[in-house]
Coordinates of C-alpha atoms and ligand atoms in Angstrom, one line a residue:
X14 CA 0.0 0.0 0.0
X15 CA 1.6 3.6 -1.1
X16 CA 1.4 6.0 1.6
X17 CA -0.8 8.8 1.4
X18 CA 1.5 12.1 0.8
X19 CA 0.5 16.1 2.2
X20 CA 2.8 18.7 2.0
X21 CA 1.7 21.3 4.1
X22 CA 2.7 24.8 3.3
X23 CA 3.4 25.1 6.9
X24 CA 2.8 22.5 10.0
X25 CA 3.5 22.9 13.5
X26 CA 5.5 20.0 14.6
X27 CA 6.3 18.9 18.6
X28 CA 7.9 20.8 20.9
X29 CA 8.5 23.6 18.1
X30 CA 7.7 27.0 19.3
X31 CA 6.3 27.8 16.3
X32 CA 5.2 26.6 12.3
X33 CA 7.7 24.9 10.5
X34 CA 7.2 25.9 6.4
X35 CA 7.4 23.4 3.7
X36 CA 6.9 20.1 5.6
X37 CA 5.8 17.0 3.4
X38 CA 3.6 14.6 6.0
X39 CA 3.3 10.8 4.9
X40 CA 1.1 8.2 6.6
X41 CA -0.1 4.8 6.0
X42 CA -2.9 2.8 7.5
X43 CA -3.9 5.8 9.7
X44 CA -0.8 6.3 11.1
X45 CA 2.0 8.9 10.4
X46 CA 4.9 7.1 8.4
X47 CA 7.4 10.3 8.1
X48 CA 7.7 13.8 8.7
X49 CA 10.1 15.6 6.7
X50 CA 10.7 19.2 6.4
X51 CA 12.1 20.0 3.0
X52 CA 14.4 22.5 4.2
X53 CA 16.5 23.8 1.3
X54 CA 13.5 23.5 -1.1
X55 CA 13.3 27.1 -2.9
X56 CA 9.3 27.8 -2.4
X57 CA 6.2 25.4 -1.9
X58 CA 5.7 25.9 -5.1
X59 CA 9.2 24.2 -6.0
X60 CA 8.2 21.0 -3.5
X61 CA 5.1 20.5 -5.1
X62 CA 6.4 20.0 -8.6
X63 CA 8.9 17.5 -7.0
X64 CA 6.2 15.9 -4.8
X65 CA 3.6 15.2 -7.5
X66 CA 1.5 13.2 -6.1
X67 CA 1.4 14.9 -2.4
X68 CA -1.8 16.8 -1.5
X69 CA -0.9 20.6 -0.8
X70 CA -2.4 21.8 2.3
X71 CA -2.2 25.9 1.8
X72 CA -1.9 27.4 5.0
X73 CA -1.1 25.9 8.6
X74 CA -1.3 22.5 9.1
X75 CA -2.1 21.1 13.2
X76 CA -2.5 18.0 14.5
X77 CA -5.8 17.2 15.6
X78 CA -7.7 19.4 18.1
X79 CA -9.5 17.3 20.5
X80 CA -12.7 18.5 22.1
X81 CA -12.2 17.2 26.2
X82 CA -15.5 17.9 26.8
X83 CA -19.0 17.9 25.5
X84 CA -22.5 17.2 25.7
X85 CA -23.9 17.0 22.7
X86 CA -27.2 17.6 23.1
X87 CA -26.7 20.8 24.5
X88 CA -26.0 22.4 21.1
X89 CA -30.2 22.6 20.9
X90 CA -29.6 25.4 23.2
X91 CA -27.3 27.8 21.2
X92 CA -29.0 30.9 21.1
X93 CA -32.3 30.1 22.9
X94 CA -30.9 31.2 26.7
X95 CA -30.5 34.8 26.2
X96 CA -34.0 36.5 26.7
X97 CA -33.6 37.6 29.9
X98 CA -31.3 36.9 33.3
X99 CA -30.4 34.7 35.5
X100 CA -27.4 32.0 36.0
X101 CA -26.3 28.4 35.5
X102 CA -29.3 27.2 37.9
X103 CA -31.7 29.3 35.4
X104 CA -30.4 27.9 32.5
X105 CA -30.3 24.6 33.7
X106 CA -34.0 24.0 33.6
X107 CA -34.1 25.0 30.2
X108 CA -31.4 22.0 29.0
X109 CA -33.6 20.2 31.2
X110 CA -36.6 21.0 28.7
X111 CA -35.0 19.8 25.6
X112 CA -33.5 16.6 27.7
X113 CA -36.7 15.3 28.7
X114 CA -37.9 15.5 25.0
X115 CA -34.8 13.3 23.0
X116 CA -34.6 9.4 22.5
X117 CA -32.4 7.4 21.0
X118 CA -33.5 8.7 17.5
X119 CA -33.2 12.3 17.4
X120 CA -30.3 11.9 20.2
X121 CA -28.6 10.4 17.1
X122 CA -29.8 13.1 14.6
X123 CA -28.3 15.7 16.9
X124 CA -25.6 14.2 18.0
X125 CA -24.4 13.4 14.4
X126 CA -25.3 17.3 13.2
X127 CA -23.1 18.4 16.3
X128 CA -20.4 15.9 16.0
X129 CA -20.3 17.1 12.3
X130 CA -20.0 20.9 13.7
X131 CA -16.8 19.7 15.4
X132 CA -15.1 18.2 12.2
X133 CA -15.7 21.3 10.3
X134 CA -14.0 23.0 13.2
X135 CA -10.7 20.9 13.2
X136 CA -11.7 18.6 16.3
X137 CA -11.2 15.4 15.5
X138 CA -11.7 13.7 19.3
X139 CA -14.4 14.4 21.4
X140 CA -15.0 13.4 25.4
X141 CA -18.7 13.1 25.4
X142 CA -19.9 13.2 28.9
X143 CA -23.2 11.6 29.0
X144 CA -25.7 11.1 31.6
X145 CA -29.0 10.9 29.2
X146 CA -28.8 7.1 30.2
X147 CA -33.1 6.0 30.1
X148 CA -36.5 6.6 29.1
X149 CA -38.4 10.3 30.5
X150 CA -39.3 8.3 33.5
X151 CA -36.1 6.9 34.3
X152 CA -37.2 3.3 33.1
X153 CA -34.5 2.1 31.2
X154 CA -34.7 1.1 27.3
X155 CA -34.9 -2.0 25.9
X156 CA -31.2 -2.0 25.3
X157 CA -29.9 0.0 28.5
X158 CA -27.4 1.3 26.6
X159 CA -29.6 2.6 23.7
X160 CA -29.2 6.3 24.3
X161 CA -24.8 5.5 24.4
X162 CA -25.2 3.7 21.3
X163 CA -26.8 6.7 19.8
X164 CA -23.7 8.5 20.4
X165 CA -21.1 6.2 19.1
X166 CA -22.8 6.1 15.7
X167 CA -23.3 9.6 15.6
X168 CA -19.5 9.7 16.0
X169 CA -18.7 7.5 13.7
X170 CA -20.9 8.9 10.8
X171 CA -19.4 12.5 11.9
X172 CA -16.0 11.0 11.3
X173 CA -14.7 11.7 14.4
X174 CA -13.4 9.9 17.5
X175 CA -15.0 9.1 20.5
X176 CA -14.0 8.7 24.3
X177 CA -17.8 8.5 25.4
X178 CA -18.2 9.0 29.7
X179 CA -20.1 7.4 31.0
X180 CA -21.9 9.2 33.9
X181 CA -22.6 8.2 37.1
X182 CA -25.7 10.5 38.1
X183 CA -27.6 9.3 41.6
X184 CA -28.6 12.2 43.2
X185 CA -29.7 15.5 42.8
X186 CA -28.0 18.1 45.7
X187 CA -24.7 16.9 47.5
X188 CA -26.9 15.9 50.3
X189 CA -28.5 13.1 48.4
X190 CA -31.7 14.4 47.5
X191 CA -33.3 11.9 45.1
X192 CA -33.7 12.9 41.3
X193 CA -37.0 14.1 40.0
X194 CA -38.5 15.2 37.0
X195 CA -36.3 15.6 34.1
X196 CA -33.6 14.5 36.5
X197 CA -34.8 10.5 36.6
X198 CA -33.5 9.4 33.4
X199 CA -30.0 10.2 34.3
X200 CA -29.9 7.7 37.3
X201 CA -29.6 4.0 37.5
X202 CA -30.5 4.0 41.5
X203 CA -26.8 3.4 42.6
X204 CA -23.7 3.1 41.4
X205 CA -23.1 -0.6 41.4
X206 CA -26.0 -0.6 38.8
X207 CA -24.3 1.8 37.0
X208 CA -21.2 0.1 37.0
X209 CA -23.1 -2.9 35.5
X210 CA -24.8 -0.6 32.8
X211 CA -21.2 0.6 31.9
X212 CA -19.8 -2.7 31.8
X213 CA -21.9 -3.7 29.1
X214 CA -21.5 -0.8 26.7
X215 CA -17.7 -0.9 27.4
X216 CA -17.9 -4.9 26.7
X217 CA -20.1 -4.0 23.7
X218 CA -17.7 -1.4 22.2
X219 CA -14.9 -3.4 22.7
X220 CA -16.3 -6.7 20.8
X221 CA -18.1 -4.9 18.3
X222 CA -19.0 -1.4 18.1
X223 CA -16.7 2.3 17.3
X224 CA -13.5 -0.1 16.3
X225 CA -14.3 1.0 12.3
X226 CA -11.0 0.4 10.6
X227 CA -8.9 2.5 9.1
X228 CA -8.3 0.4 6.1
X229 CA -6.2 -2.1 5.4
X230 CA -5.0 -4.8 8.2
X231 CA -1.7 -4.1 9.0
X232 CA 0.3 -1.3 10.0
X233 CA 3.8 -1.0 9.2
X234 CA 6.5 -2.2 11.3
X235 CA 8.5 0.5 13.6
X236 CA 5.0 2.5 14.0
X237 CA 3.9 0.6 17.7
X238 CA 3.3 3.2 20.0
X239 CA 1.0 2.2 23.2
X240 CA -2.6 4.0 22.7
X241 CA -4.2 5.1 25.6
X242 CA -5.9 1.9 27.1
X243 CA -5.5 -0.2 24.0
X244 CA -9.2 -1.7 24.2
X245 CA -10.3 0.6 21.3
X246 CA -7.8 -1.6 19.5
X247 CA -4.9 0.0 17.0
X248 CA -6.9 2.3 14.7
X249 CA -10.4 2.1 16.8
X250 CA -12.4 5.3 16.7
X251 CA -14.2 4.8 20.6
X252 CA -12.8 4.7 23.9
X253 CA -15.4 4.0 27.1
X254 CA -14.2 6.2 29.9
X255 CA -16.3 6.8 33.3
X256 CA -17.4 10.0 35.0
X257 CA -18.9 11.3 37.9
X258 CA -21.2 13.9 37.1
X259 CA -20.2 16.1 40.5
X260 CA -20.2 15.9 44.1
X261 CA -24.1 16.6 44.0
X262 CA -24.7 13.9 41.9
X263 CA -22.8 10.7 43.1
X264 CA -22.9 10.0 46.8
X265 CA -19.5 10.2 49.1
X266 CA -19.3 6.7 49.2
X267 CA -20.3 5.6 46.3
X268 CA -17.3 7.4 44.6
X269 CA -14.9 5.2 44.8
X270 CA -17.0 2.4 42.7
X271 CA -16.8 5.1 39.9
X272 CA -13.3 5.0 40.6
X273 CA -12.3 1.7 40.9
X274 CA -14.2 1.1 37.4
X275 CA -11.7 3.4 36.0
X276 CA -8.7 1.8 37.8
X277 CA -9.5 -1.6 36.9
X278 CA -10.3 -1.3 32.9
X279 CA -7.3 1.7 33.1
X280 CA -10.0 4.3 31.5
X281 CA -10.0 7.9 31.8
X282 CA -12.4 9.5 34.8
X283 CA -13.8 12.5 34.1
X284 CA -15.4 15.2 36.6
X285 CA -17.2 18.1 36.9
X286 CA -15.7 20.3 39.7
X287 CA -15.8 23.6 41.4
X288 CA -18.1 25.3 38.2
X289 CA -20.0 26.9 40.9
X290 CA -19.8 28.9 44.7
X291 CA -22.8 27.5 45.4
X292 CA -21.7 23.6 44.9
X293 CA -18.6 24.4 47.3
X294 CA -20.4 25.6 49.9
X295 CA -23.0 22.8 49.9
X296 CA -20.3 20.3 49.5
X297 CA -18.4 22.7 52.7
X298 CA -21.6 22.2 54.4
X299 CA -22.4 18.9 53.9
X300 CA -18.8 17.2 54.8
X301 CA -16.8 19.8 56.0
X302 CA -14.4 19.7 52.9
X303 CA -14.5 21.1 49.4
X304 CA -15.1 19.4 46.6
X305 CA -11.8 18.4 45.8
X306 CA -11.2 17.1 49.0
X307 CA -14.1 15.2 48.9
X308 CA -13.0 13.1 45.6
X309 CA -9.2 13.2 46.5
X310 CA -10.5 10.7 50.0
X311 CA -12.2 8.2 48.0
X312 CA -9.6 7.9 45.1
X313 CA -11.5 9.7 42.5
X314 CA -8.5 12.2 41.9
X315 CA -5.4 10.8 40.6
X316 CA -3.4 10.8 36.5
X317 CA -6.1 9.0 34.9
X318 CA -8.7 11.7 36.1
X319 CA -10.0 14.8 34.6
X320 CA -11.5 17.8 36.6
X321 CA -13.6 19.9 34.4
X322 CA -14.2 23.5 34.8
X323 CA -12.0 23.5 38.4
X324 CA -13.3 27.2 38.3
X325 CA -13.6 28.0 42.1
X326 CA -11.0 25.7 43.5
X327 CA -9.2 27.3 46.7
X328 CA -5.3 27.8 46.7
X329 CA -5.3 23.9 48.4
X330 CA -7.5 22.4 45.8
X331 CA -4.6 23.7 43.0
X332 CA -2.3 22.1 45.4
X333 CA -3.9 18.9 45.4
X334 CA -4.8 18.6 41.5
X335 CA -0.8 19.2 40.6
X336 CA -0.3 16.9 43.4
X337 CA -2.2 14.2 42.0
X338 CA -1.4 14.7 38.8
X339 CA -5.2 15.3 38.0
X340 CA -6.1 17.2 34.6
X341 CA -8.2 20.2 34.1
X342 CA -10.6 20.4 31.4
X343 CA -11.0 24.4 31.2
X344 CA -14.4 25.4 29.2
X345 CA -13.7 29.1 29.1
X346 CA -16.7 30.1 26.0
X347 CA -19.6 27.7 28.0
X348 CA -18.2 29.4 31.5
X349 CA -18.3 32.9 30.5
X350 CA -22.0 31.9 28.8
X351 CA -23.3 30.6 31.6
X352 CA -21.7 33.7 34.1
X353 CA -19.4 31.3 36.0
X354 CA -16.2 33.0 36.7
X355 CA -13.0 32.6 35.9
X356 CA -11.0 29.1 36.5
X357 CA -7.5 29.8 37.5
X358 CA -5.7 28.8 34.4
X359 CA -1.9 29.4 35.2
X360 CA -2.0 28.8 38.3
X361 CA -3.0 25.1 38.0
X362 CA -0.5 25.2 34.8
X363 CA 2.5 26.1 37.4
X364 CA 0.8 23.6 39.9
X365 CA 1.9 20.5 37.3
X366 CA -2.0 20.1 36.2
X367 CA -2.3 19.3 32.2
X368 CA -4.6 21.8 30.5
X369 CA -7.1 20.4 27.9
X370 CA -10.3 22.5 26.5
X371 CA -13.7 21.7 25.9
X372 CA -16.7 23.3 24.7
X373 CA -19.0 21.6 26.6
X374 CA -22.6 23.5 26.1
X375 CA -22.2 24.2 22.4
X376 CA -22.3 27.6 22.8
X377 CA -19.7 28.2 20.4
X378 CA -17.3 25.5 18.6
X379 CA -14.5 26.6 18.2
X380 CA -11.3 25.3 19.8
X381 CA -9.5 28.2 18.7
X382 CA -11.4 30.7 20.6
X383 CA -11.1 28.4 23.7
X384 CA -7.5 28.6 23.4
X385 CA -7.5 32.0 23.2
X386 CA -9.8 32.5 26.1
X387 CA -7.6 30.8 28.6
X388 CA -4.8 33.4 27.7
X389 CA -7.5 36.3 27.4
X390 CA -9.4 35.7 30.9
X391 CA -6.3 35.8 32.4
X392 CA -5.3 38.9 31.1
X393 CA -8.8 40.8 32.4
X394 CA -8.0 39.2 35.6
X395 CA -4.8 40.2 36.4
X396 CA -4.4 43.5 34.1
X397 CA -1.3 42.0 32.4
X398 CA -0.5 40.3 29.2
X399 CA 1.7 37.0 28.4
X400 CA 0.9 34.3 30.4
X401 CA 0.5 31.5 27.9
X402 CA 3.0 31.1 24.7
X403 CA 0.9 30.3 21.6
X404 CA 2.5 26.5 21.7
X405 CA 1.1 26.3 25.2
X406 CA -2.4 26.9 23.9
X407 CA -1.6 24.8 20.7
X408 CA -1.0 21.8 23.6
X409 CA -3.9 22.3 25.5
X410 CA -6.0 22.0 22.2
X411 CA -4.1 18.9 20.8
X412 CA -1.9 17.0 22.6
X413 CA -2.9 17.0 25.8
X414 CA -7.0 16.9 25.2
X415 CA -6.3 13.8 23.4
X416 CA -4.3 12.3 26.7
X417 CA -7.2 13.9 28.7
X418 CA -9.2 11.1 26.3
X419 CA -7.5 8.4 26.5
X420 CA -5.8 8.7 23.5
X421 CA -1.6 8.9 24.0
X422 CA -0.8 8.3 20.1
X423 CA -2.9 11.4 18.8
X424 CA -2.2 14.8 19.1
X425 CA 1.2 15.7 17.6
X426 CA 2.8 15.8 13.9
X427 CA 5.1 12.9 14.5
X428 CA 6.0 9.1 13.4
X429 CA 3.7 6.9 14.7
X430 CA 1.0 9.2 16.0
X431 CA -2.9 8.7 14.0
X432 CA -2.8 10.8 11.0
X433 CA -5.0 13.9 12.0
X434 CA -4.3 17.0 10.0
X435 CA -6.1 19.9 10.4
X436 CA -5.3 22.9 8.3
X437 CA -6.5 26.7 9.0
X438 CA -6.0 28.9 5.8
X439 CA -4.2 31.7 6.3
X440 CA -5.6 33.9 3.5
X441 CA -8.9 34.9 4.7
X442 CA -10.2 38.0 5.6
X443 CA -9.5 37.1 9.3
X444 CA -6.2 35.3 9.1
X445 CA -4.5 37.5 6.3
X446 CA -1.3 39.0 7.2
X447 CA -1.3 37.0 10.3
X448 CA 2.3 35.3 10.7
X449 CA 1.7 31.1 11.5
X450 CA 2.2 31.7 14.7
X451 CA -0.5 33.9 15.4
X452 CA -3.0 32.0 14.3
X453 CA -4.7 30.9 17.5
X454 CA -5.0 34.7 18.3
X455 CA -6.8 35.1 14.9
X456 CA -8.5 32.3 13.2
X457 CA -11.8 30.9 13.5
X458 CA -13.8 27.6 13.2
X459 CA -14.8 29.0 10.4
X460 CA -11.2 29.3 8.7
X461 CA -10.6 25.4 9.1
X462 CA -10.5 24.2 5.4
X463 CA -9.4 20.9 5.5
X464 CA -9.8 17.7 8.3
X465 CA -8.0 14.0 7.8
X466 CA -8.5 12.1 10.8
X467 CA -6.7 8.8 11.0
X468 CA -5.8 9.1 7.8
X469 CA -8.9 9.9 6.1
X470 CA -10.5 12.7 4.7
X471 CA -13.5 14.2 6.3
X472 CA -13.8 17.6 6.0
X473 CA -12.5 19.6 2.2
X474 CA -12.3 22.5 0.6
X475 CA -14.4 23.4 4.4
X476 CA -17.4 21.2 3.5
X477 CA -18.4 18.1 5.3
X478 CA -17.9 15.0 2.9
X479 CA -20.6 13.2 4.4
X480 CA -22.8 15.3 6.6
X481 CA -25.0 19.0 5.1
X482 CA -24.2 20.3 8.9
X483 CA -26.5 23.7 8.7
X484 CA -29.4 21.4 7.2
X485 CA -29.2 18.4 9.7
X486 CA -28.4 20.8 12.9
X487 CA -31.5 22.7 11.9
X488 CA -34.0 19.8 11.4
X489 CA -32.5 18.0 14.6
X490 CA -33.2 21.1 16.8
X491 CA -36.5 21.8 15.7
X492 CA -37.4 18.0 16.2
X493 CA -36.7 18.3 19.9
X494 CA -37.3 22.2 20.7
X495 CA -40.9 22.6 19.7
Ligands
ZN22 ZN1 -20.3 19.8 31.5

């Protein structure tokens, strides 16, 4: 099998503090076979003759932005939250309107309209974390796992990747309140039930479902390098990681089942944390610790783990997620939506914690404003400029969301890593004139005009090869907001 050949006008490579021009990228079976920067070619132009049969990629090519967190159904809710005040508590109720109306049909529909949103904005991972478990009543489906399996084929007609969480959801306020109303069909009564519940979509995805192949049944020799769990298998396209939906939602001791799920199949735990004052001090109230402390007792903290949001943690908490070697999942567009604050972002960087983004209500995608925010909020905090380097942000979007997935062998322009390349044009009227390296403090979703993600081809020329995004999003929405 020839390799598939891109030469990539310019393409920022690892631990390079900025765009290298003129690199030609090879891959075979999904994989990246070489990397070669042509240095002492004259122009592009010049490679391109030589290189005949290489793709060019005009413009600046990344490695695949991964999207940490997500849920997906939450995209139904762009633009419909703004009429009049209140905060997240406000807004909740109305996600909790268009929850109540989805099932496993138009959960796929949307799903696959927002998963197809992402490709067309360079992410070619997402972490969905997903709670939408059973029926309106909280009955479950015939197959338990219905409303999961609607995920990983939305996924996997986006073209994308999946690491779908899923979410232990119990109760309904830190002191164990049960769930009501739209609330029941996120619980499955305890968490040993939901372990069993996620043992059989993991089982299921493992034998048969989200391992689509990349083509081809071999991959060269001298490419091994360990993916994140291995269960997905070499060039699977779904991981099954766990979550705990937050300190309200899954009982003290019931954590560390959660945890010990995680530990024993060596999947990424994910976690909301610290989003709001108000969770704090009922988590203060309730156990006499924060939320961090809470989950660092019964093991829930810990490398495998992801905090998301980590928004109000106090000066300990930092100390205990760099400690632990826990990852923040910062969400900077859905926090400043929702009027949330604004997470401490360097602070946990110089505590050890690994940044990855996400933009978890929809409200925007767009990884590179994400990026940008976490350098921006920082600077209206603290009245000063410079505390992220542009391959910093370039990490937190790549590299180190995939890790945050599961995924160790995505993420950078190198040997042996999936072939994802995503490349931003840099003649538009937003990107013109902007030197490579500025890019994440200029371009948009909008500027992303060409996706491969292991290997293949999923989003040219800025269109969708398989998915009319506007058209699906808008008949999805209506189905489940009238
Ligand atoms: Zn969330």
């Amino acid at each position: 099998m020839t390799p598939t050949r891109w030469l990539a006008e310019y393409a920022w490579l690892p631990d390079r503090a900025e765009p290298t021009a003129d690199v030609l990228i090879e891959a075979e079976d999904g994989r990246i076979t070489a990397v070669t920067p042509l240095t002492g070619a004259d122009t592009p132009t010049a490679g391109v003759e030589v290189l005949g049969d290489a793709t060019r990629l005009p413009g600046l090519t990344l490695p695949g932005l991964a999207n940490a967190h997500s849920h997906a159904f939450h995209r139904a809710l762009r633009g419909r939250t703004h009429g009049g005040r209140g905060d997240f508590w406000t807004w909740r109720n109305v996600m909790y309107d268009v929850a109540a109306r989805l099932n496993p049909d138009s959960y796929l529909a949307l799903a696959r309209a927002a998963y197809a949103e992402m490709a067309l904005a360079g992410i070619t991972c997402v972490g969905e974390f997903h709670y939408l478990h059973h029926g309106p009543d909280g009955t479950p489906y015939a197959d338990p796992n219905a409303m999961g399996a609607a995920l990983v084929e939305a996924a996997t007609q986006a073209g994308i990747r999946l690491t779908l969480l899923d979410t232990c959801y119990l109760t309904a306020t830190v002191d164990g309140e049960p769930l009501t109303g739209p609330q029941r069909r996120f619980g499955d009564g305890d968490a040993l039930r939901w372990a069993d519940r996620a043992s059989a979509l993991a089982d299921t995805v493992e034998r048969t479902g989200g391992t689509e192949r990349t083509g081809g049944t071999e991959r060269p020799s001298g490419t091994e390098r360990p993916s994140g769990t291995g269960r997905a298998g070499e060039t699977g396209r779904v991981l099954v990681g766990v979550a705990v939906h937050s300190v309200r939602a899954v009982p003290a001791e019931q954590l560390a089942t959660v945890a010990g799920w995680a530990d024993r199949r060596g999947a990424p735990l994910h976690v909301h944390l610290s989003e709001q004052p108000a969770e704090n001090d009922a988590c203060r109230a309730a156990h006499g610790r924060t939320p961090a402390r809470l989950l660092a007792d019964h093991g829930v903290l810990g490398p495998g783990t992801v905090a998301v949001h980590a928004t109000h943690p106090t000066s300990a908490d930092v100390t205990l997620l760099g400690d632990t070697g826990t990852g923040v999942c910062l969400c900077p567009t859905t926090e400043r939506d929702l009027a949330d604050g604004i997470g401490p972002a360097r602070r946990l960087a110089e505590a050890g914690v690994a940044l990855s983004l996400g933009s978890d209500s929809h409200a925007v995608i767009d990884l590179f404003e994400e990026a940008r925010a976490v350098e921006l909020d920082e600077r209206l905090r603290t009245r000063r400029r410079g505390h992220f380097a542009p391959a910093e942000l370039l990490a937190a979007a790549t590299v180190a969301g995939h890790a945050a997935l599961g995924w160790r062998d995505a993420g950078r322009i190198a040997v042996g890593d999936r072939a994802d390349l995503v490349t931003v044009r840099l003649d538009s009227a937003r990107t013109a004139g902007v030197p490579p390296v500025g890019a994440f403090f200029a371009a948009t979703a909008a500027d992303v005009t060409s996706v491969v993600v292991d290997g293949r081809q999923v989003v040219a020329d800025g269109r969708h090869l398989r998915v009319d995004v506007p058209r699906e999003l808008r008949t999805a929405i209506e189905a489940v907001t009238r």
